[in-house]
């Protein structure tokens, strides 16, 4: 029977929502509680699953805390589960599966970072309340004991949940000193849940942002990705910049604020970036569309597309400002930052390529491209074309409605031309009319640089004139070869 003392009308409503969600938990979960109780140990559902239950969501990530030590937990799970495994036994966590139910069970614990260490020191605790005290925020420091389904909330997490506030269970400086990654978790939960950070907790984030430097890039990356893939990534980025966290984790984003000069000769690039991100998110598609939401590559490209501007800003005679080749500089900067944050190679390659290409469309509306230029645009974008379409459209943040409509119409025209050309040929897989083997046979040459030059000549010809056919391509190749002999 669900046991929670109602605090007020608002929290009572949340409690009813939680009761409905917890009732939907698989019977195996209650059975697990009984198995631990029979062995003389406590077991409680903790953290995110409890929070989500109050928000009306049944979580599939079932995290439990127990008084049992890891060896005991492993033995108990071996009897209960179809399979069990060592998730991180040195941190007290054992995983298991019974049917479709997957659980992780962790011994009550405390953990803290030493001054210059990237690895937390783990100590086992003896009480559920002590375990909840060492958690990141009060809304994640609630538990439901099993099998009794008794609600435990020593730090007022339910009231903070109802108020939409992130607050640490203990002094925030102590909490962030114990685990600096909690600073990034605050960023993530702000974006995921739409919550505000309590003033003292926010002040501690600012004061201790530099402490994030001791956390491994992989752990920071994990929180950053979760934030970017949430429903409100802009909120997370704004919090990062406001608190100084961005200066440590994404200094290129923080630096965008410096592009605003006192004479207002150029738009606010930082604010522009946030709007581009919002618009890119809106342009993502459903699960069966070209760019299913949420798309990490598109969102990263939106955040990083203009990071080359501070390094390339020049004040021109007459009061103007320029950022020549900022897309090329930005692409290199994006690759360097993402590599430092331990993103995978494909993501780094794709994001930096989008940053490099995001200005390619500019000028199309003033001087319509040839079919060759359209083919090259598609070929250069390759599998990123649909994302490039969306990044380019999102990059229009002008308040001039007439200009915005003109740019949208120009891009509509470009997409229509791409579609028309694609009907005539397999545009995304453009190849010369002759391959390397044919080139060597026709020219009577062996593998070497000349074959590469001939191949590029035929590819350029294909871009310029469309499909030629093998006979016409052969004639053009021979003419080129004759003209290029010494």
CSV table of C-alpha atoms in Angstrom, one decimal:
chain,number,residue,atom,x,y,z
A,1,UNK,CA,0.0,0.0,0.0
A,2,UNK,CA,1.4,3.4,-1.0
A,3,UNK,CA,2.2,5.4,2.1
A,4,UNK,CA,2.9,9.1,1.7
A,5,UNK,CA,1.9,11.9,4.2
A,6,UNK,CA,0.2,14.7,2.2
A,7,UNK,CA,1.8,18.0,2.9
A,8,UNK,CA,-0.6,20.3,1.1
A,9,UNK,CA,-3.1,20.3,-1.7
A,10,UNK,CA,-0.4,20.6,-4.4
A,11,UNK,CA,1.8,17.8,-3.1
A,12,UNK,CA,-1.2,15.7,-2.4
A,13,UNK,CA,-2.0,15.9,-6.1
A,14,UNK,CA,1.6,14.9,-6.9
A,15,UNK,CA,1.3,12.0,-4.5
A,16,UNK,CA,-1.8,10.7,-6.2
A,17,UNK,CA,0.0,10.9,-9.5
A,18,UNK,CA,3.0,9.0,-8.0
A,19,UNK,CA,0.7,6.3,-6.6
A,20,UNK,CA,-0.7,5.7,-10.0
A,21,UNK,CA,2.7,5.5,-11.6
A,22,UNK,CA,4.1,3.2,-8.9
A,23,UNK,CA,1.1,0.9,-9.2
A,24,UNK,CA,2.1,0.3,-12.8
A,25,UNK,CA,5.6,-1.0,-11.7
A,26,UNK,CA,6.1,-4.6,-12.7
A,27,UNK,CA,5.3,-7.2,-10.0
A,28,UNK,CA,8.9,-8.3,-10.2
A,29,UNK,CA,10.0,-5.1,-8.6
A,30,UNK,CA,7.9,-5.7,-5.4
A,31,UNK,CA,9.1,-9.3,-5.5
A,32,UNK,CA,12.7,-8.0,-5.5
A,33,UNK,CA,11.9,-5.9,-2.3
A,34,UNK,CA,10.6,-9.0,-0.6
A,35,UNK,CA,13.7,-11.0,-1.6
A,36,UNK,CA,16.0,-8.4,0.0
A,37,UNK,CA,13.8,-8.1,3.1
A,38,UNK,CA,13.9,-11.9,3.5
A,39,UNK,CA,17.7,-11.8,3.4
A,40,UNK,CA,17.6,-9.1,6.2
A,41,UNK,CA,18.4,-6.1,4.0
A,42,UNK,CA,16.7,-2.9,3.1
A,43,UNK,CA,15.9,-2.0,-0.5
A,44,UNK,CA,14.5,1.3,-1.9
A,45,UNK,CA,13.6,2.7,-5.3
A,46,UNK,CA,15.6,5.9,-5.4
A,47,UNK,CA,16.3,9.0,-7.5
A,48,UNK,CA,15.0,9.6,-11.0
A,49,UNK,CA,12.3,6.8,-11.0
A,50,UNK,CA,10.7,8.3,-7.9
A,51,UNK,CA,10.9,11.8,-9.2
A,52,UNK,CA,9.4,10.7,-12.5
A,53,UNK,CA,6.6,8.9,-10.7
A,54,UNK,CA,5.5,12.2,-9.1
A,55,UNK,CA,5.6,13.7,-12.6
A,56,UNK,CA,3.4,11.0,-13.9
A,57,UNK,CA,6.0,8.9,-15.8
A,58,UNK,CA,6.8,5.3,-15.3
A,59,UNK,CA,10.6,5.1,-15.6
A,60,UNK,CA,12.2,2.1,-17.3
A,61,UNK,CA,15.6,2.9,-15.6
A,62,UNK,CA,15.0,1.4,-12.2
A,63,UNK,CA,17.7,2.4,-9.7
A,64,UNK,CA,17.7,0.9,-6.2
A,65,UNK,CA,19.7,1.5,-3.0
A,66,UNK,CA,20.3,-1.1,-0.4
A,67,UNK,CA,21.9,-1.7,2.9
A,68,UNK,CA,23.5,-4.9,1.5
A,69,UNK,CA,27.1,-4.8,0.6
A,70,UNK,CA,28.0,-5.6,-3.0
A,71,UNK,CA,28.9,-9.3,-2.5
A,72,UNK,CA,25.5,-9.8,-0.7
A,73,UNK,CA,23.7,-7.9,-3.4
A,74,UNK,CA,25.3,-10.1,-6.0
A,75,UNK,CA,24.2,-13.3,-4.2
A,76,UNK,CA,20.6,-12.1,-3.8
A,77,UNK,CA,20.3,-11.0,-7.4
A,78,UNK,CA,21.7,-14.3,-8.6
A,79,UNK,CA,18.8,-16.0,-6.9
A,80,UNK,CA,16.1,-13.5,-8.1
A,81,UNK,CA,17.2,-12.7,-11.6
A,82,UNK,CA,17.6,-14.5,-15.0
A,83,UNK,CA,21.0,-12.8,-15.4
A,84,UNK,CA,23.1,-10.5,-13.4
A,85,UNK,CA,26.3,-8.5,-14.1
A,86,UNK,CA,28.9,-6.3,-12.5
A,87,UNK,CA,28.0,-2.7,-13.5
A,88,UNK,CA,30.6,-1.2,-11.2
A,89,UNK,CA,31.2,-3.3,-8.2
A,90,UNK,CA,34.0,-1.0,-6.9
A,91,UNK,CA,31.3,1.7,-6.7
A,92,UNK,CA,28.8,-0.8,-5.1
A,93,UNK,CA,26.6,-1.3,-8.1
A,94,UNK,CA,25.3,-4.7,-9.5
A,95,UNK,CA,22.9,-5.0,-12.5
A,96,UNK,CA,20.3,-7.7,-13.1
A,97,UNK,CA,17.5,-8.7,-15.4
A,98,UNK,CA,14.4,-10.7,-14.7
A,99,UNK,CA,12.2,-11.1,-17.8
A,100,UNK,CA,11.9,-7.6,-19.3
A,101,UNK,CA,12.7,-5.9,-16.0
A,102,UNK,CA,16.3,-4.5,-15.8
A,103,UNK,CA,17.5,-3.1,-12.4
A,104,UNK,CA,20.6,-1.6,-10.9
A,105,UNK,CA,21.2,-2.0,-7.2
A,106,UNK,CA,23.8,0.1,-5.3
A,107,UNK,CA,24.9,-0.2,-1.7
A,108,UNK,CA,24.2,2.9,0.4
A,109,UNK,CA,27.2,5.1,0.0
A,110,UNK,CA,28.9,8.4,0.1
A,111,UNK,CA,31.5,9.6,-2.4
A,112,UNK,CA,33.8,12.6,-2.8
A,113,UNK,CA,36.6,13.7,-5.0
A,114,UNK,CA,40.0,14.4,-3.6
A,115,UNK,CA,41.4,17.8,-4.4
A,116,UNK,CA,43.1,17.0,-7.8
A,117,UNK,CA,41.6,13.6,-8.6
A,118,UNK,CA,39.4,12.7,-11.5
A,119,UNK,CA,38.1,9.6,-9.7
A,120,UNK,CA,35.7,9.8,-6.8
A,121,UNK,CA,36.5,8.0,-3.5
A,122,UNK,CA,33.6,5.8,-2.5
A,123,UNK,CA,32.6,4.9,1.1
A,124,UNK,CA,29.7,2.7,1.9
A,125,UNK,CA,27.0,4.0,4.2
A,126,UNK,CA,24.6,2.4,6.6
A,127,UNK,CA,21.3,4.3,6.2
A,128,UNK,CA,18.9,5.2,3.5
A,129,UNK,CA,18.7,8.8,4.8
A,130,UNK,CA,22.5,9.1,4.6
A,131,UNK,CA,22.5,7.8,1.1
A,132,UNK,CA,19.8,10.3,0.0
A,133,UNK,CA,21.8,13.1,1.7
A,134,UNK,CA,24.7,12.6,-0.6
A,135,UNK,CA,22.6,12.8,-3.8
A,136,UNK,CA,22.7,15.8,-6.2
A,137,UNK,CA,19.4,17.6,-5.7
A,138,UNK,CA,16.4,17.3,-3.3
A,139,UNK,CA,14.1,16.2,-6.2
A,140,UNK,CA,16.4,13.3,-6.7
A,141,UNK,CA,16.8,12.6,-3.0
A,142,UNK,CA,13.4,10.9,-2.5
A,143,UNK,CA,12.9,7.2,-2.2
A,144,UNK,CA,10.2,4.5,-1.9
A,145,UNK,CA,11.1,1.5,0.3
A,146,UNK,CA,10.2,-1.9,-0.9
A,147,UNK,CA,8.1,-3.9,-0.5
A,148,UNK,CA,6.2,-1.6,1.8
A,149,UNK,CA,6.0,1.3,-0.7
A,150,UNK,CA,6.8,3.8,2.1
A,151,UNK,CA,7.8,7.3,0.8
A,152,UNK,CA,11.0,8.7,2.3
A,153,UNK,CA,11.8,12.4,1.7
A,154,UNK,CA,14.2,13.8,4.3
A,155,UNK,CA,15.1,17.0,2.4
A,156,UNK,CA,11.8,18.4,1.2
A,157,UNK,CA,12.2,17.1,-2.4
A,158,UNK,CA,8.5,16.8,-3.0
A,159,UNK,CA,7.9,20.5,-2.2
A,160,UNK,CA,10.8,21.5,-4.4
A,161,UNK,CA,9.4,19.3,-7.2
A,162,UNK,CA,6.1,21.0,-6.9
A,163,UNK,CA,7.8,24.4,-7.0
A,164,UNK,CA,10.0,23.5,-9.9
A,165,UNK,CA,13.2,24.2,-8.0
A,166,UNK,CA,16.7,22.6,-8.0
A,167,UNK,CA,18.3,22.7,-4.6
A,168,UNK,CA,21.0,20.5,-3.1
A,169,UNK,CA,20.2,18.4,0.0
A,170,UNK,CA,23.3,19.8,1.8
A,171,UNK,CA,25.3,23.0,1.6
A,172,UNK,CA,25.8,23.5,-2.2
A,173,UNK,CA,29.5,24.3,-1.9
A,174,UNK,CA,30.0,21.0,0.0
A,175,UNK,CA,27.8,19.1,-2.6
A,176,UNK,CA,29.7,20.5,-5.6
A,177,UNK,CA,33.0,20.0,-3.9
A,178,UNK,CA,32.1,16.3,-3.2
A,179,UNK,CA,31.2,15.8,-6.9
A,180,UNK,CA,31.7,18.8,-9.3
A,181,UNK,CA,29.8,17.0,-12.0
A,182,UNK,CA,26.7,17.9,-10.1
A,183,UNK,CA,27.2,21.4,-11.6
A,184,UNK,CA,26.6,20.0,-15.0
A,185,UNK,CA,23.7,17.9,-13.7
A,186,UNK,CA,22.0,21.2,-12.6
A,187,UNK,CA,22.4,22.4,-16.2
A,188,UNK,CA,21.0,19.2,-17.5
A,189,UNK,CA,18.0,19.1,-15.2
A,190,UNK,CA,17.2,22.7,-15.9
A,191,UNK,CA,16.9,21.8,-19.6
A,192,UNK,CA,15.2,18.4,-19.1
A,193,UNK,CA,12.6,19.4,-16.4
A,194,UNK,CA,12.3,23.2,-17.0
A,195,UNK,CA,13.2,23.8,-13.4
A,196,UNK,CA,14.9,26.9,-11.9
A,197,UNK,CA,18.0,26.7,-9.8
A,198,UNK,CA,17.7,28.0,-6.2
A,199,UNK,CA,19.8,31.2,-5.7
A,200,UNK,CA,22.3,29.8,-3.3
A,201,UNK,CA,22.9,26.7,-5.5
A,202,UNK,CA,23.4,28.9,-8.5
A,203,UNK,CA,25.9,31.1,-6.7
A,204,UNK,CA,27.8,27.9,-5.8
A,205,UNK,CA,27.8,26.8,-9.4
A,206,UNK,CA,29.5,30.1,-10.3
A,207,UNK,CA,31.9,30.0,-7.5
A,208,UNK,CA,33.0,26.4,-8.1
A,209,UNK,CA,32.7,26.1,-11.9
A,210,UNK,CA,36.5,25.7,-12.2
A,211,UNK,CA,36.2,22.6,-10.1
A,212,UNK,CA,34.8,20.9,-13.2
A,213,UNK,CA,38.3,20.7,-14.6
A,214,UNK,CA,39.0,17.7,-12.4
A,215,UNK,CA,36.1,15.7,-13.8
A,216,UNK,CA,36.9,13.4,-16.7
A,217,UNK,CA,35.8,14.8,-20.2
A,218,UNK,CA,33.7,11.6,-20.8
A,219,UNK,CA,31.5,12.4,-17.7
A,220,UNK,CA,31.1,16.0,-18.7
A,221,UNK,CA,30.3,14.9,-22.2
A,222,UNK,CA,27.5,12.6,-21.0
A,223,UNK,CA,25.8,15.4,-19.1
A,224,UNK,CA,26.3,17.9,-22.0
A,225,UNK,CA,24.7,15.4,-24.5
A,226,UNK,CA,21.7,14.8,-22.2
A,227,UNK,CA,21.2,18.5,-21.9
A,228,UNK,CA,21.4,19.2,-25.6
A,229,UNK,CA,19.0,16.3,-26.4
A,230,UNK,CA,16.4,17.6,-23.9
A,231,UNK,CA,13.3,19.5,-24.7
A,232,UNK,CA,14.8,22.9,-23.6
A,233,UNK,CA,18.5,22.9,-24.5
A,234,UNK,CA,18.6,26.7,-24.7
A,235,UNK,CA,17.8,26.9,-20.9
A,236,UNK,CA,20.8,24.8,-20.2
A,237,UNK,CA,23.2,26.8,-22.3
A,238,UNK,CA,21.9,30.1,-20.8
A,239,UNK,CA,22.6,28.7,-17.3
A,240,UNK,CA,26.0,27.6,-18.4
A,241,UNK,CA,26.9,31.0,-19.7
A,242,UNK,CA,25.3,32.9,-16.8
A,243,UNK,CA,27.2,30.9,-14.1
A,244,UNK,CA,30.5,30.8,-15.9
A,245,UNK,CA,30.3,27.0,-16.5
A,246,UNK,CA,30.5,27.6,-20.2
A,247,UNK,CA,33.8,29.3,-19.8
A,248,UNK,CA,35.1,25.9,-18.5
A,249,UNK,CA,33.2,23.4,-20.6
A,250,UNK,CA,32.4,25.4,-23.8
A,251,UNK,CA,34.5,28.5,-23.8
A,252,UNK,CA,33.8,29.1,-27.5
A,253,UNK,CA,30.2,29.7,-26.6
A,254,UNK,CA,31.0,32.0,-23.7
A,255,UNK,CA,33.3,34.0,-26.0
A,256,UNK,CA,30.4,34.8,-28.4
A,257,UNK,CA,29.3,37.4,-25.9
A,258,UNK,CA,32.4,39.4,-26.8
A,259,UNK,CA,31.3,40.1,-30.3
A,260,UNK,CA,28.9,42.8,-29.2
A,261,UNK,CA,30.7,46.2,-29.4
A,262,UNK,CA,29.7,49.4,-27.8
A,263,UNK,CA,28.6,50.9,-31.1
A,264,UNK,CA,26.3,48.0,-31.9
A,265,UNK,CA,27.8,47.6,-35.4
A,266,UNK,CA,26.8,43.9,-35.5
A,267,UNK,CA,24.0,41.8,-34.0
A,268,UNK,CA,24.5,39.9,-30.8
A,269,UNK,CA,26.1,36.6,-32.0
A,270,UNK,CA,25.4,34.9,-28.7
A,271,UNK,CA,21.7,35.7,-28.7
A,272,UNK,CA,21.6,34.8,-32.4
A,273,UNK,CA,23.1,31.4,-31.7
A,274,UNK,CA,20.5,30.6,-29.1
A,275,UNK,CA,17.7,31.6,-31.6
A,276,UNK,CA,19.4,29.4,-34.3
A,277,UNK,CA,19.3,26.5,-31.8
A,278,UNK,CA,15.6,27.0,-31.0
A,279,UNK,CA,14.8,27.2,-34.7
A,280,UNK,CA,16.9,24.1,-35.6
A,281,UNK,CA,15.0,22.2,-32.9
A,282,UNK,CA,11.7,23.2,-34.4
A,283,UNK,CA,12.8,22.0,-37.8
A,284,UNK,CA,13.6,18.5,-36.6
A,285,UNK,CA,11.1,15.9,-37.8
A,286,UNK,CA,9.1,13.0,-36.4
A,287,UNK,CA,10.7,9.5,-36.1
A,288,UNK,CA,10.0,8.8,-39.8
A,289,UNK,CA,11.3,12.1,-41.1
A,290,UNK,CA,14.6,13.1,-42.6
A,291,UNK,CA,16.1,14.5,-39.3
A,292,UNK,CA,14.3,12.7,-36.4
A,293,UNK,CA,14.2,14.7,-33.1
A,294,UNK,CA,16.3,15.0,-31.1
A,295,UNK,CA,19.3,15.2,-33.4
A,296,UNK,CA,22.6,15.7,-31.6
A,297,UNK,CA,24.6,16.6,-34.7
A,298,UNK,CA,22.2,19.3,-35.8
A,299,UNK,CA,22.0,20.8,-32.3
A,300,UNK,CA,25.7,20.9,-31.9
A,301,UNK,CA,26.2,22.5,-35.3
A,302,UNK,CA,23.6,25.2,-34.3
A,303,UNK,CA,25.4,25.9,-31.1
A,304,UNK,CA,28.9,26.0,-32.7
A,305,UNK,CA,28.2,27.4,-36.2
A,306,UNK,CA,29.4,30.9,-35.4
A,307,UNK,CA,32.2,30.3,-32.9
A,308,UNK,CA,34.7,31.4,-35.5
A,309,UNK,CA,33.4,35.0,-35.4
A,310,UNK,CA,35.3,36.3,-32.4
A,311,UNK,CA,38.6,35.3,-33.9
A,312,UNK,CA,37.8,36.7,-37.3
A,313,UNK,CA,36.1,40.0,-36.4
A,314,UNK,CA,37.4,43.0,-38.1
A,315,UNK,CA,36.2,46.6,-37.9
A,316,UNK,CA,36.1,48.0,-41.5
A,317,UNK,CA,36.5,51.6,-42.6
A,318,UNK,CA,33.1,53.3,-42.6
A,319,UNK,CA,31.9,51.6,-39.4
A,320,UNK,CA,31.2,48.1,-40.7
A,321,UNK,CA,32.3,44.8,-39.2
A,322,UNK,CA,33.4,41.6,-41.0
A,323,UNK,CA,34.0,38.0,-40.1
A,324,UNK,CA,35.8,36.7,-43.2
A,325,UNK,CA,36.1,32.9,-43.4
A,326,UNK,CA,34.7,32.5,-39.9
A,327,UNK,CA,33.0,29.3,-41.1
A,328,UNK,CA,36.4,27.7,-41.9
A,329,UNK,CA,38.0,28.9,-38.6
A,330,UNK,CA,34.8,27.8,-36.8
A,331,UNK,CA,35.0,24.3,-38.3
A,332,UNK,CA,38.5,23.8,-37.0
A,333,UNK,CA,37.6,25.2,-33.6
A,334,UNK,CA,34.5,23.0,-33.4
A,335,UNK,CA,36.5,19.9,-34.2
A,336,UNK,CA,39.1,20.8,-31.6
A,337,UNK,CA,36.5,21.4,-28.8
A,338,UNK,CA,34.5,18.3,-29.6
A,339,UNK,CA,37.7,16.2,-29.6
A,340,UNK,CA,38.6,17.6,-26.2
A,341,UNK,CA,35.2,16.6,-24.9
A,342,UNK,CA,35.7,13.1,-26.2
A,343,UNK,CA,32.9,13.1,-28.8
A,344,UNK,CA,33.1,10.2,-31.3
A,345,UNK,CA,35.0,10.7,-34.6
A,346,UNK,CA,31.9,10.6,-36.8
A,347,UNK,CA,30.1,13.3,-34.7
A,348,UNK,CA,33.2,15.5,-34.8
A,349,UNK,CA,33.4,15.1,-38.5
A,350,UNK,CA,29.8,15.8,-39.2
A,351,UNK,CA,29.4,18.8,-36.9
A,352,UNK,CA,32.6,20.5,-38.2
A,353,UNK,CA,31.5,19.9,-41.8
A,354,UNK,CA,28.1,21.5,-41.1
A,355,UNK,CA,29.9,24.5,-39.5
A,356,UNK,CA,32.1,24.7,-42.6
A,357,UNK,CA,29.2,24.6,-45.0
A,358,UNK,CA,26.6,26.7,-43.2
A,359,UNK,CA,27.4,29.9,-45.3
A,360,UNK,CA,27.5,28.1,-48.7
A,361,UNK,CA,23.9,29.1,-49.5
A,362,UNK,CA,24.5,32.8,-49.0
A,363,UNK,CA,24.2,34.7,-52.3
A,364,UNK,CA,21.9,32.1,-53.9
A,365,UNK,CA,19.0,34.5,-53.9
A,366,UNK,CA,21.0,37.3,-55.5
A,367,UNK,CA,22.6,35.3,-58.3
A,368,UNK,CA,20.9,32.0,-59.0
A,369,UNK,CA,23.3,29.1,-59.2
A,370,UNK,CA,24.0,27.0,-62.2
A,371,UNK,CA,23.0,23.3,-62.2
A,372,UNK,CA,26.7,22.6,-61.6
A,373,UNK,CA,26.7,24.7,-58.4
A,374,UNK,CA,23.6,22.9,-57.2
A,375,UNK,CA,25.2,19.5,-57.8
A,376,UNK,CA,28.3,20.6,-56.0
A,377,UNK,CA,26.3,21.8,-53.0
A,378,UNK,CA,24.6,18.4,-52.7
A,379,UNK,CA,27.8,16.5,-53.3
A,380,UNK,CA,29.7,18.5,-50.7
A,381,UNK,CA,26.9,18.1,-48.1
A,382,UNK,CA,26.7,14.3,-48.8
A,383,UNK,CA,24.7,12.5,-46.1
A,384,UNK,CA,24.4,15.8,-44.2
A,385,UNK,CA,22.2,17.5,-46.8
A,386,UNK,CA,19.0,17.3,-44.8
A,387,UNK,CA,20.7,18.7,-41.7
A,388,UNK,CA,22.4,21.4,-43.8
A,389,UNK,CA,18.9,22.4,-45.1
A,390,UNK,CA,17.7,22.8,-41.5
A,391,UNK,CA,20.8,24.6,-40.2
A,392,UNK,CA,20.7,27.0,-43.1
A,393,UNK,CA,17.1,27.8,-42.6
A,394,UNK,CA,17.6,28.1,-38.8
A,395,UNK,CA,20.4,30.6,-39.4
A,396,UNK,CA,18.0,33.2,-40.6
A,397,UNK,CA,17.2,35.2,-37.5
A,398,UNK,CA,16.6,38.6,-39.1
A,399,UNK,CA,13.7,40.7,-37.7
A,400,UNK,CA,13.2,42.2,-41.2
A,401,UNK,CA,10.1,40.2,-42.3
A,402,UNK,CA,10.6,41.0,-45.9
A,403,UNK,CA,14.2,39.8,-45.9
A,404,UNK,CA,13.3,36.7,-44.0
A,405,UNK,CA,10.6,35.8,-46.5
A,406,UNK,CA,13.0,36.5,-49.4
A,407,UNK,CA,15.6,34.1,-47.9
A,408,UNK,CA,13.0,31.4,-47.2
A,409,UNK,CA,11.7,31.7,-50.8
A,410,UNK,CA,15.3,31.4,-52.2
A,411,UNK,CA,15.9,28.3,-50.1
A,412,UNK,CA,12.6,26.8,-51.2
A,413,UNK,CA,13.7,27.4,-54.8
A,414,UNK,CA,17.1,25.7,-54.1
A,415,UNK,CA,15.4,22.6,-52.5
A,416,UNK,CA,13.0,22.4,-55.5
A,417,UNK,CA,15.9,22.5,-57.9
A,418,UNK,CA,17.7,19.8,-55.9
A,419,UNK,CA,14.6,17.6,-56.0
A,420,UNK,CA,14.2,18.2,-59.8
A,421,UNK,CA,17.8,17.3,-60.5
A,422,UNK,CA,17.6,14.3,-58.3
A,423,UNK,CA,14.7,13.0,-60.4
A,424,UNK,CA,17.1,13.1,-63.4
A,425,UNK,CA,20.1,11.5,-61.8
A,426,UNK,CA,21.2,10.0,-58.5
A,427,UNK,CA,22.5,13.3,-57.2
A,428,UNK,CA,23.7,12.1,-53.9
A,429,UNK,CA,26.0,9.6,-55.5
A,430,UNK,CA,27.5,11.6,-58.3
A,431,UNK,CA,30.4,9.8,-60.0
A,432,UNK,CA,32.3,10.5,-63.2
A,433,UNK,CA,31.0,8.7,-66.3
A,434,UNK,CA,34.2,6.6,-66.3
A,435,UNK,CA,35.8,4.9,-63.3
A,436,UNK,CA,39.5,4.6,-62.6
A,437,UNK,CA,40.0,1.3,-64.4
A,438,UNK,CA,38.4,2.7,-67.6
A,439,UNK,CA,40.6,5.8,-67.3
A,440,UNK,CA,43.8,3.7,-67.1
A,441,UNK,CA,42.6,1.6,-70.1
A,442,UNK,CA,41.7,4.5,-72.3
A,443,UNK,CA,44.9,6.5,-71.5
A,444,UNK,CA,47.1,3.5,-71.3
A,445,UNK,CA,48.6,4.5,-68.0
A,446,UNK,CA,49.3,2.7,-64.7
A,447,UNK,CA,47.9,3.7,-61.3
A,448,UNK,CA,49.3,7.0,-60.2
A,449,UNK,CA,48.7,10.8,-59.8
A,450,UNK,CA,47.6,11.2,-63.4
A,451,UNK,CA,44.6,8.9,-62.8
A,452,UNK,CA,43.5,11.1,-59.9
A,453,UNK,CA,43.8,14.2,-62.0
A,454,UNK,CA,41.8,12.6,-64.9
A,455,UNK,CA,39.2,11.4,-62.4
A,456,UNK,CA,38.8,15.0,-61.0
A,457,UNK,CA,38.5,16.4,-64.5
A,458,UNK,CA,35.7,14.0,-65.4
A,459,UNK,CA,34.0,14.7,-62.0
A,460,UNK,CA,34.1,18.5,-62.7
A,461,UNK,CA,32.8,17.9,-66.2
A,462,UNK,CA,30.0,15.8,-64.7
A,463,UNK,CA,29.1,18.5,-62.3
A,464,UNK,CA,29.1,21.1,-65.0
A,465,UNK,CA,27.2,19.3,-67.7
A,466,UNK,CA,25.4,16.4,-66.0
A,467,UNK,CA,25.5,12.8,-67.3
A,468,UNK,CA,27.5,12.5,-70.5
A,469,UNK,CA,27.5,8.8,-71.2
A,470,UNK,CA,30.7,6.7,-71.7
A,471,UNK,CA,31.3,7.7,-75.3
A,472,UNK,CA,31.2,11.4,-74.8
A,473,UNK,CA,33.2,11.1,-71.6
A,474,UNK,CA,35.8,9.1,-73.5
A,475,UNK,CA,36.1,11.8,-76.1
A,476,UNK,CA,36.4,14.6,-73.5
A,477,UNK,CA,39.0,12.6,-71.6
A,478,UNK,CA,41.2,12.1,-74.7
A,479,UNK,CA,40.9,15.8,-75.5
A,480,UNK,CA,41.9,16.7,-72.0
A,481,UNK,CA,44.8,14.2,-72.1
A,482,UNK,CA,46.1,15.6,-75.4
A,483,UNK,CA,45.9,19.2,-74.1
A,484,UNK,CA,47.9,18.3,-71.0
A,485,UNK,CA,50.8,16.4,-72.6
A,486,UNK,CA,54.1,18.1,-72.4
